[in-house]
Coordinates of C-alpha atoms and ligand atoms in Angstrom, one line a residue:
X9 CA 167.3 129.2 40.8
X10 CA 165.8 132.8 41.1
X11 CA 167.5 135.3 43.3
X12 CA 164.3 136.2 44.9
X13 CA 161.8 134.4 47.1
X14 CA 159.0 135.5 44.8
X15 CA 158.5 136.8 41.3
X16 CA 155.9 139.1 42.8
X17 CA 154.9 140.2 46.2
X18 CA 151.6 142.2 46.4
X19 CA 151.1 144.3 49.6
X20 CA 147.5 144.4 50.5
X21 CA 144.7 141.9 49.7
X22 CA 141.9 144.2 48.8
X23 CA 140.3 144.1 45.3
X24 CA 143.4 145.6 43.7
X25 CA 145.9 143.4 45.5
X26 CA 144.1 140.0 45.6
X27 CA 143.1 140.3 42.0
X28 CA 146.7 141.3 41.0
X29 CA 148.0 138.2 43.0
X30 CA 145.6 135.8 41.4
X31 CA 146.2 137.0 37.9
X32 CA 150.0 136.9 38.4
X33 CA 149.7 133.3 39.6
X34 CA 147.5 132.4 36.7
X35 CA 150.2 133.8 34.5
X36 CA 152.8 131.5 36.0
X37 CA 154.5 134.0 38.5
X38 CA 155.5 132.7 41.9
X39 CA 153.3 135.0 44.0
X40 CA 152.8 136.0 47.6
X41 CA 150.4 138.6 49.1
X42 CA 151.0 140.3 52.4
X43 CA 147.9 141.2 54.4
X44 CA 147.8 142.3 58.1
X45 CA 144.0 141.8 58.5
X46 CA 142.6 138.6 59.9
X47 CA 140.8 138.0 56.7
X48 CA 141.4 138.6 52.9
X49 CA 139.4 141.1 50.8
X50 CA 140.5 144.4 52.1
X51 CA 138.2 147.4 52.9
X52 CA 135.7 146.4 50.3
X53 CA 134.9 142.9 51.4
X54 CA 135.4 143.4 55.2
X55 CA 134.1 146.9 55.9
X56 CA 133.1 148.4 52.7
X57 CA 131.2 147.5 49.5
X58 CA 130.0 144.2 50.7
X59 CA 128.7 144.8 54.3
X60 CA 127.1 148.1 53.2
X61 CA 125.3 146.4 50.4
X62 CA 124.2 143.7 52.7
X63 CA 122.7 146.3 55.1
X64 CA 121.3 148.4 52.2
X65 CA 119.4 145.4 50.9
X66 CA 118.1 144.3 54.3
X67 CA 117.1 147.7 55.3
X68 CA 115.3 148.2 52.1
X69 CA 113.3 145.0 52.6
X70 CA 112.5 146.0 56.2
X71 CA 111.3 149.5 55.0
X72 CA 109.1 147.9 52.3
X73 CA 107.6 145.5 54.7
X74 CA 107.2 147.8 57.6
X75 CA 106.1 151.1 55.9
X76 CA 103.0 149.8 54.3
X77 CA 104.5 150.7 50.8
X78 CA 103.5 147.3 49.4
X79 CA 99.7 147.8 50.3
X80 CA 99.3 149.5 46.8
X81 CA 100.3 146.2 45.2
X82 CA 97.7 144.4 47.4
X83 CA 100.3 143.1 49.7
X84 CA 99.4 143.9 53.4
X85 CA 102.0 143.0 56.0
X86 CA 101.0 143.4 59.6
X87 CA 103.5 143.4 62.4
X88 CA 106.6 143.5 60.5
X89 CA 109.3 144.1 63.0
X90 CA 113.1 144.8 62.9
X91 CA 115.6 142.1 64.4
X92 CA 118.8 144.2 64.1
X93 CA 120.8 141.4 65.6
X94 CA 119.7 139.0 62.9
X95 CA 120.4 141.7 60.2
X96 CA 123.8 142.3 61.5
X97 CA 124.4 138.4 61.6
X98 CA 123.4 138.0 58.1
X99 CA 125.7 140.8 57.1
X100 CA 128.6 139.1 59.0
X101 CA 127.7 135.9 57.3
X102 CA 127.9 137.4 53.7
X103 CA 131.3 139.0 54.7
X104 CA 132.6 135.7 56.1
X105 CA 131.5 133.8 52.8
X106 CA 133.1 136.2 50.5
X107 CA 136.4 136.7 52.4
X108 CA 136.7 133.0 52.9
X109 CA 136.1 132.7 49.1
X110 CA 139.3 134.8 48.5
X111 CA 141.3 132.5 50.7
X112 CA 140.0 129.5 48.7
X113 CA 141.0 131.3 45.5
X114 CA 144.5 132.0 46.9
X115 CA 144.9 128.3 47.6
X116 CA 143.5 127.2 44.2
X117 CA 145.9 129.5 42.4
X118 CA 148.9 128.9 44.7
X119 CA 149.2 132.4 46.0
X120 CA 151.0 132.4 49.4
X121 CA 149.3 134.6 52.1
X122 CA 152.1 136.4 54.2
X123 CA 150.3 137.3 57.3
X124 CA 151.4 140.6 58.7
X125 CA 152.2 144.1 58.0
X126 CA 154.7 144.8 55.2
X127 CA 157.3 147.4 55.2
X128 CA 160.1 148.1 52.6
X129 CA 163.6 147.6 53.7
X130 CA 164.8 147.8 50.1
X131 CA 163.3 148.1 46.5
X132 CA 163.0 144.3 46.5
X133 CA 162.9 143.5 50.1
X134 CA 160.1 143.6 52.6
X135 CA 160.0 143.2 56.4
X136 CA 156.7 141.3 57.2
X137 CA 156.3 141.5 61.0
X138 CA 160.0 140.7 61.4
X139 CA 160.4 138.2 58.5
X140 CA 162.5 139.1 55.5
X141 CA 161.1 138.4 52.0
X142 CA 162.3 139.2 48.6
X143 CA 160.5 139.9 45.5
X144 CA 161.6 140.6 41.9
X145 CA 158.5 142.8 41.7
X146 CA 156.4 144.4 44.5
X147 CA 153.0 145.9 44.0
X148 CA 151.8 148.3 46.5
X149 CA 148.0 147.9 47.0
X150 CA 147.6 149.2 50.5
X151 CA 144.2 150.9 49.8
X152 CA 142.9 153.8 51.9
X153 CA 141.4 154.8 55.3
X154 CA 138.9 157.4 56.5
X155 CA 140.0 161.1 56.3
X156 CA 139.9 162.3 59.8
X157 CA 138.2 165.6 60.6
X158 CA 140.4 167.8 62.6
X159 CA 139.2 168.3 66.2
X160 CA 136.7 165.3 65.9
X161 CA 137.7 162.2 67.7
X162 CA 136.3 158.8 66.4
X163 CA 135.5 156.7 69.3
X164 CA 133.4 154.1 67.3
X165 CA 130.6 154.4 69.9
X166 CA 129.1 157.9 69.6
X167 CA 131.3 159.3 66.9
X168 CA 132.0 156.6 64.2
X169 CA 133.5 156.2 60.8
X170 CA 131.9 154.0 58.1
X171 CA 133.2 150.9 60.0
X172 CA 131.5 151.9 63.1
X173 CA 128.3 152.8 61.2
X174 CA 128.1 149.3 59.7
X175 CA 128.2 147.9 63.2
X176 CA 125.6 149.8 65.3
X177 CA 123.8 147.3 67.6
X178 CA 120.9 149.7 68.0
X179 CA 119.3 152.3 65.7
X180 CA 120.4 155.7 66.8
X181 CA 117.4 158.0 67.4
X182 CA 119.2 160.9 65.6
X183 CA 122.1 160.2 63.3
X184 CA 124.1 163.1 62.1
X185 CA 126.2 162.4 59.0
X186 CA 129.3 164.7 58.3
X187 CA 129.7 164.6 54.5
X188 CA 127.0 164.2 51.8
X189 CA 129.1 162.0 49.6
X190 CA 128.6 158.2 48.8
X191 CA 129.3 156.9 52.2
X192 CA 127.1 159.5 54.1
X193 CA 124.1 158.8 51.7
X194 CA 124.4 155.0 51.5
X195 CA 124.7 154.4 55.4
X196 CA 122.6 157.4 56.2
X197 CA 119.9 155.5 53.9
X198 CA 120.4 152.3 55.9
X199 CA 119.8 154.0 59.3
X200 CA 116.9 156.2 58.1
X201 CA 115.1 153.0 56.7
X202 CA 115.6 151.3 60.0
X203 CA 114.0 154.2 61.9
X204 CA 116.6 156.9 62.7
X205 CA 116.2 160.6 62.0
X206 CA 119.1 161.5 59.7
X207 CA 120.8 164.9 59.3
X208 CA 123.3 165.2 56.4
X209 CA 125.8 168.0 56.9
X210 CA 127.7 168.9 53.5
X211 CA 130.2 171.5 53.0
X212 CA 129.4 172.1 49.4
X213 CA 126.1 173.5 48.1
X214 CA 125.2 170.1 46.6
X215 CA 125.4 166.5 47.5
X216 CA 127.6 163.8 45.6
X217 CA 130.6 165.8 44.5
X218 CA 131.9 164.9 40.9
X219 CA 128.6 163.7 39.7
X220 CA 126.6 165.4 36.9
X221 CA 125.1 168.8 38.1
X222 CA 121.5 167.8 37.2
X223 CA 121.9 164.5 38.9
X224 CA 123.2 166.2 42.0
X225 CA 120.2 168.6 42.1
X226 CA 117.9 165.7 41.8
X227 CA 119.6 163.8 44.5
X228 CA 118.9 166.5 47.0
X229 CA 115.2 166.5 46.1
X230 CA 115.0 162.7 46.4
X231 CA 116.8 162.4 49.8
X232 CA 114.7 165.5 51.2
X233 CA 111.6 163.7 50.0
X234 CA 112.7 160.6 51.8
X235 CA 112.9 162.5 55.1
X236 CA 116.6 163.3 55.4
X237 CA 117.4 166.7 56.8
X238 CA 120.0 168.2 54.5
X239 CA 122.2 171.0 55.6
X240 CA 124.1 172.0 52.4
X241 CA 126.8 174.7 52.3
X242 CA 127.4 173.9 56.1
X243 CA 130.7 173.1 57.9
X244 CA 131.2 171.3 61.2
X245 CA 133.5 173.1 63.4
X246 CA 133.4 170.6 66.4
X247 CA 131.8 167.7 68.0
X248 CA 131.6 167.3 71.8
X249 CA 130.6 164.0 73.3
X250 CA 128.8 163.9 76.6
X251 CA 127.9 160.5 77.8
X252 CA 125.9 158.9 75.1
X253 CA 125.2 162.0 73.2
X254 CA 127.1 164.3 70.8
X255 CA 126.7 168.0 70.3
X256 CA 127.7 168.9 66.8
X257 CA 128.6 172.5 66.1
X258 CA 128.0 173.8 62.5
X259 CA 128.1 177.0 60.8
X260 CA 127.5 178.3 57.1
X261 CA 130.5 177.3 55.0
X262 CA 130.6 180.9 53.8
X263 CA 130.7 182.2 57.4
X264 CA 128.0 183.2 59.8
X265 CA 126.2 182.3 63.0
X266 CA 127.0 178.8 64.6
X267 CA 124.3 176.4 65.4
X268 CA 124.3 173.3 67.6
X269 CA 122.7 169.9 66.8
X270 CA 122.3 167.2 69.2
X271 CA 122.9 163.7 68.0
X272 CA 122.8 160.1 69.3
X273 CA 125.5 159.1 66.8
X274 CA 127.8 161.0 64.4
X275 CA 129.1 159.5 61.2
X276 CA 132.3 161.1 59.8
X277 CA 132.3 160.5 56.1
X278 CA 134.3 163.3 54.6
X279 CA 136.5 161.1 52.2
X280 CA 139.3 158.6 52.3
X281 CA 143.0 159.0 52.1
X282 CA 145.8 156.6 50.7
X283 CA 147.4 154.1 53.2
X284 CA 151.3 154.8 53.0
X285 CA 152.2 155.5 56.5
X286 CA 154.7 153.0 58.0
X287 CA 155.3 151.5 54.6
X288 CA 158.9 152.6 54.4
X289 CA 158.5 154.5 51.1
X290 CA 161.3 156.8 52.1
X291 CA 163.6 153.9 52.2
X292 CA 163.3 153.3 48.6
X293 CA 163.1 156.9 47.7
X294 CA 159.4 157.0 46.8
X295 CA 157.5 160.0 47.6
X296 CA 153.7 160.8 47.7
X297 CA 151.9 163.6 45.9
X298 CA 150.1 166.4 47.5
X299 CA 147.1 164.2 47.9
X300 CA 149.2 161.5 49.5
X301 CA 148.9 159.2 46.5
X302 CA 151.8 157.3 44.8
X303 CA 152.1 158.5 41.3
X304 CA 152.5 155.8 38.6
X305 CA 153.0 155.6 34.8
X306 CA 150.7 154.2 32.2
X307 CA 151.7 150.6 33.2
X308 CA 151.3 151.2 37.0
X309 CA 155.0 151.4 37.6
X310 CA 156.3 153.8 40.2
X311 CA 159.6 155.7 39.6
X312 CA 161.4 152.8 41.5
X313 CA 162.0 149.9 38.9
X314 CA 160.3 146.8 40.1
X315 CA 157.8 148.7 42.4
X316 CA 154.3 149.1 41.1
X317 CA 151.1 150.5 42.6
X318 CA 147.4 150.2 42.1
X319 CA 143.9 150.8 43.7
X320 CA 143.0 153.5 46.2
X321 CA 146.7 154.3 46.9
X322 CA 147.2 155.8 43.4
X323 CA 145.3 158.7 41.6
X324 CA 141.7 158.1 40.3
X325 CA 138.4 157.2 41.8
X326 CA 138.5 155.2 44.9
X327 CA 136.5 152.2 43.6
X328 CA 136.7 148.5 44.0
X329 CA 136.1 147.7 40.2
X330 CA 138.9 150.3 39.3
X331 CA 141.3 148.6 41.7
X332 CA 140.5 145.2 40.3
X333 CA 141.0 146.1 36.8
X334 CA 144.3 147.7 37.7
X335 CA 145.2 144.5 39.5
X336 CA 144.7 142.5 36.4
X337 CA 146.5 145.0 34.3
X338 CA 149.6 145.4 36.6
X339 CA 150.0 141.6 36.7
X340 CA 149.9 141.3 33.0
X341 CA 152.5 144.1 32.6
X342 CA 154.7 142.3 35.1
X343 CA 154.4 139.1 33.2
X344 CA 155.4 140.8 30.0
X345 CA 152.0 141.2 28.5
X346 CA 150.2 144.6 27.8
X347 CA 147.8 145.4 30.7
X348 CA 145.6 148.5 30.1
X349 CA 142.8 150.3 32.0
X350 CA 140.6 152.8 30.2
X351 CA 140.2 155.4 33.1
X352 CA 137.9 157.4 30.9
X353 CA 135.2 154.6 31.3
X354 CA 135.1 153.7 35.0
X355 CA 131.4 153.6 36.1
X356 CA 130.4 154.9 39.5
X357 CA 127.2 153.8 41.4
X358 CA 125.7 155.1 44.6
X359 CA 123.6 152.2 46.0
X360 CA 120.7 154.2 47.5
X361 CA 117.0 154.0 46.7
X362 CA 117.0 154.9 43.7
X363 CA 120.5 154.2 42.6
X364 CA 122.7 157.0 41.1
X365 CA 125.0 155.7 38.3
X366 CA 127.3 157.3 35.9
X367 CA 130.1 156.7 33.4
X368 CA 132.2 159.1 31.5
X369 CA 131.8 162.9 31.4
X370 CA 129.3 165.0 33.2
X371 CA 127.5 167.5 31.1
X372 CA 129.7 170.3 32.7
X373 CA 132.9 168.6 31.8
X374 CA 131.6 167.7 28.3
X375 CA 130.6 171.2 27.6
X376 CA 134.0 172.4 28.5
X377 CA 135.6 170.2 25.8
X378 CA 133.3 171.1 22.9
X379 CA 129.8 171.1 21.5
X380 CA 127.6 168.4 22.7
X381 CA 124.0 167.0 22.3
X382 CA 122.1 165.6 25.2
X383 CA 119.1 163.1 25.3
X384 CA 117.1 162.6 28.4
X385 CA 114.2 160.2 29.2
X386 CA 112.2 160.0 32.4
X387 CA 111.3 156.6 33.9
X388 CA 107.7 158.2 34.3
X389 CA 107.5 157.3 30.5
X390 CA 109.1 153.8 30.8
X391 CA 106.5 151.2 30.7
X392 CA 108.2 148.7 33.0
X393 CA 109.0 151.4 35.7
X394 CA 105.2 152.3 35.5
X395 CA 104.1 148.7 35.9
X396 CA 106.5 148.4 39.0
X397 CA 105.4 151.8 40.4
X398 CA 109.1 152.7 40.2
X399 CA 109.2 155.9 38.1
X400 CA 111.7 158.0 40.0
X401 CA 114.7 159.2 37.9
X402 CA 115.8 159.5 34.3
X403 CA 118.6 158.5 31.8
X404 CA 120.8 161.1 30.4
X405 CA 123.0 160.4 27.4
X406 CA 125.6 163.0 26.4
X407 CA 127.2 162.8 22.9
X408 CA 129.7 164.7 21.0
X409 CA 127.6 167.0 18.6
X410 CA 129.7 166.3 15.5
X411 CA 130.8 162.7 15.8
X412 CA 127.8 161.5 17.9
X413 CA 130.2 159.5 20.1
X414 CA 128.8 158.9 23.6
X415 CA 130.8 160.9 26.1
X416 CA 128.8 160.2 29.3
X417 CA 125.7 158.4 30.6
X418 CA 124.0 159.3 33.9
X419 CA 121.2 157.2 35.4
X420 CA 118.9 157.6 38.4
X421 CA 116.9 154.5 38.8
X422 CA 116.4 151.6 41.2
X423 CA 118.3 149.6 38.5
X424 CA 120.8 152.2 37.6
X425 CA 123.8 150.2 39.0
X426 CA 123.0 147.4 36.7
X427 CA 122.0 149.4 33.7
X428 CA 125.2 151.4 33.7
X429 CA 127.2 148.4 32.5
X430 CA 125.5 148.6 29.1
X431 CA 126.5 152.2 28.8
X432 CA 130.1 151.5 29.8
X433 CA 130.4 148.7 27.4
X434 CA 128.9 150.9 24.6
X435 CA 131.5 153.6 25.5
X436 CA 134.3 151.1 25.7
X437 CA 133.5 150.1 22.1
X438 CA 133.4 153.7 21.0
X439 CA 129.6 153.7 20.4
X440 CA 127.6 156.6 19.1
X441 CA 124.2 157.5 20.5
X442 CA 122.8 156.1 17.2
X443 CA 124.3 152.6 17.9
X444 CA 122.4 152.5 21.2
X445 CA 119.3 153.9 19.8
X446 CA 119.4 151.1 17.1
X447 CA 120.2 148.2 19.4
X448 CA 117.0 146.2 20.0
X449 CA 116.3 146.4 23.8
X450 CA 113.8 143.8 25.3
X451 CA 110.4 145.2 26.2
X452 CA 109.4 146.0 28.9
X453 CA 112.5 146.8 30.6
X454 CA 114.0 149.7 32.4
X455 CA 116.9 149.4 29.9
X456 CA 114.6 150.7 27.2
X457 CA 115.0 154.2 28.8
X458 CA 118.6 154.2 27.9
X459 CA 117.7 153.5 24.3
X460 CA 115.0 156.2 24.3
X461 CA 117.6 158.7 25.9
X462 CA 120.0 157.8 23.1
X463 CA 117.1 158.5 20.6
X464 CA 116.6 161.7 22.3
X465 CA 120.1 162.9 21.4
X466 CA 118.9 163.1 17.9
X467 CA 115.7 164.7 19.2
X468 CA 113.6 161.6 18.2
X469 CA 112.5 159.5 21.3
X470 CA 109.2 157.5 20.6
X471 CA 107.5 157.4 24.0
X472 CA 107.6 161.0 25.1
Ligands
FAD10 P1 141.7 148.1 50.1 O1 140.5 147.3 49.8 O2 141.7 149.2 51.1 O3 142.8 147.0 50.7 C1 144.0 147.3 51.0 C2 144.4 146.2 52.1 O4 145.8 146.4 52.4 C3 143.8 146.2 53.4 O5 143.2 145.0 53.7 C4 144.9 146.5 54.5 O6 144.7 145.9 55.7 C5 146.1 146.1 53.7 N1 147.3 146.8 54.0 C6 147.5 148.1 54.1 N2 148.7 148.3 54.4 C7 149.4 147.1 54.6 C8 150.8 146.8 55.0 N3 151.6 147.7 55.2 N4 150.9 145.4 55.1 C9 150.0 144.4 54.9 N5 148.7 144.9 54.6 C10 148.4 146.1 54.4 N6 133.7 150.8 46.1 C11 133.0 150.3 45.2 O7 133.4 150.2 43.9 N7 131.7 149.9 45.4 C12 131.1 150.0 46.6 O8 130.0 149.7 46.7 C13 131.9 150.5 47.6 N8 131.3 150.7 48.9 C14 132.3 151.1 49.9 C15 131.6 151.4 51.1 C16 132.5 151.7 52.2 C17 131.8 151.8 53.7 C18 133.8 151.9 52.0 C19 134.7 152.5 53.2 C20 134.3 151.9 50.8 C21 133.5 151.4 49.6 N9 134.0 151.3 48.4 C22 133.3 150.8 47.4 C23 135.5 151.6 48.1 C24 136.2 150.3 48.0 O9 136.1 149.6 49.2 C25 137.8 150.7 47.7 O10 137.8 151.4 46.6 C26 138.6 149.4 47.5 O11 138.5 148.6 48.6 C27 140.1 149.7 47.1 O12 140.7 148.6 47.0 P2 142.3 148.4 47.3 O13 142.6 147.0 47.0 O14 143.0 149.6 46.7 O15 142.4 148.7 48.8
NAI11 P1 133.1 161.4 49.2 O1 134.3 162.1 48.7 O2 132.2 160.7 48.3 O3 132.2 162.5 50.1 C1 132.7 163.3 51.1 C2 131.9 164.5 51.2 O4 132.2 165.1 52.4 C3 132.0 165.5 50.1 O5 130.8 165.9 49.6 C4 132.7 166.6 50.8 O6 132.3 167.8 50.2 C5 132.1 166.5 52.2 N1 133.0 167.2 53.1 C6 134.4 167.1 53.2 N2 134.8 167.9 54.3 C7 133.6 168.2 55.0 C8 133.3 168.9 56.2 N3 134.4 169.4 57.0 N4 132.1 169.2 56.5 C9 131.1 168.7 55.8 N5 131.3 168.0 54.7 C10 132.5 167.8 54.2 O7 133.7 160.5 50.4 P2 133.1 159.3 51.3 O8 131.5 159.4 51.3 O9 133.7 159.4 52.7 O10 133.5 158.0 50.6 C11 134.9 157.8 50.4 C12 135.2 157.0 49.1 O11 134.7 155.7 49.2 C13 134.3 157.5 48.0 O12 135.1 158.6 47.3 C14 134.2 156.4 47.1 O13 135.2 156.3 46.2 C15 134.3 155.2 48.1 N6 133.0 154.6 48.3 C16 132.2 154.2 47.2 C17 131.0 153.6 47.2 C18 130.3 153.1 46.0 O14 131.0 153.0 45.0 N7 129.0 152.9 46.0 C19 130.3 153.5 48.5 C20 131.1 154.1 49.6 C21 132.3 154.5 49.4

């Protein structure tokens, strides 16, 4: 009989944790997963990826129907009206189905859900709401929470974080978004489409930090054109709530005169930080780094033998698919197999209209490493995009000048999020731009723009 209750206990049932638990159980390990939420699926399924995409889709449909944008296709819709209650109920239904789906998968794979908050009392021992459980291995997959802005109190009524902004029961007349990153632009887009005036306040001089410079410039043009007010290079110094209104005080990031902006709602979206508080890391001698993350080795092991960590709580992009892949890999490593994640090829997508997707190096990063060639193709010249009246954006392929190996791909398009998978797969297989250029792509599709951008690396696109 084993000395431990479980071969593996995972703390946290987000995309990192639930995937690690399922994979471990598939590999024959006796597995439990500790989760304190009422439902499984973590931030992503409950208050992140899934509800935000449900609202992005629904709000896009509303805007198309309501704005008259379909008239050019000969589709006239009179009297389209918003039923926000139904939109929110639909979102809640999607979340319920998917979180329930994880519960089903746990049962199917015989993963035990230990309901409650987990805390280390030893390297192999956890306290889960007063109950002691032991595991030969423990994976920390506790995820992240919103980074607070000093001096700004989130009340989830007037001043909200992403969770509050997913749950408004009426459209705010003026929504001020603090932070021009992924959450600010996705949720800002939702409420803009549903009728709010949206002002985005971003500390840096461009939106979407970390993305390719050209893409970031284009993003500013696109969101301005959609009617968002952008205050770049601006910092928020305070938010005062009076009744149902907020007064947001801002000033230039570089210093200068302060200005006040009145808002009906304020969304704080200035990043997320790892969840390690109350986990008892000190008990097992595990520290966090300057960014609050748990440091790991190549196999996702921490410096404490038998304790592993994955997902938002460790370094790297805070993305669900990165957490999931790490979940598979850590379970395989614990089971004695070789689990790897190629962190150089993690796609990122902003699900606005159009979408912004990227994988690999930005042009700026690639230039720092050596000589490069860049091919670019606009959707203006893509026949399917033309037919759909959907010509905003471009594809950019960055390749090593000598080896022609693809180093990065950046796409702005309504279908960018779907298209980027091809680029990621090509890069995972070590493709050159020529490999993509000589791959037959179906016509007419948006994907042909990727082929043409790859042809452009050698200076020879056909359709431009
Ligand atoms: P989490 O999903 O945060 O899960 C951690 C879980 O651990 C939580 O359920 C928490 O309750 C539990 N937990 C924590 N501490 C304990 C404890 N001590 N005991 C028991 N349980 C504990 N990413 C994408 O890739 N695509 C998207 O479209 C996307 N959209 C997003 C939209 C929003 C609004 C937000 C906020 C995030 C979005 N993300 C998106 C990011 C994505 O949600 C995270 O990267 C992902 O959820 C991280 O997974 P994780 O398993 O590391 O942690
Ligand atoms: P973010 O890091 O994407 O953007 C935060 C922005 O706030 C940055 O541009 C930053 O410069 C700015 N900022 C910071 N302090 C500020 C201040 N005081 N005043 C004004 N601006 C300030 O973080 P965000 O949007 O909160 O999202 C958190 C994480 O969640 C993302 O990093 C991403 O990993 C994940 N996410 C992913 C999504 C996706 O994949 N589609 C969707 C939503 C979230």
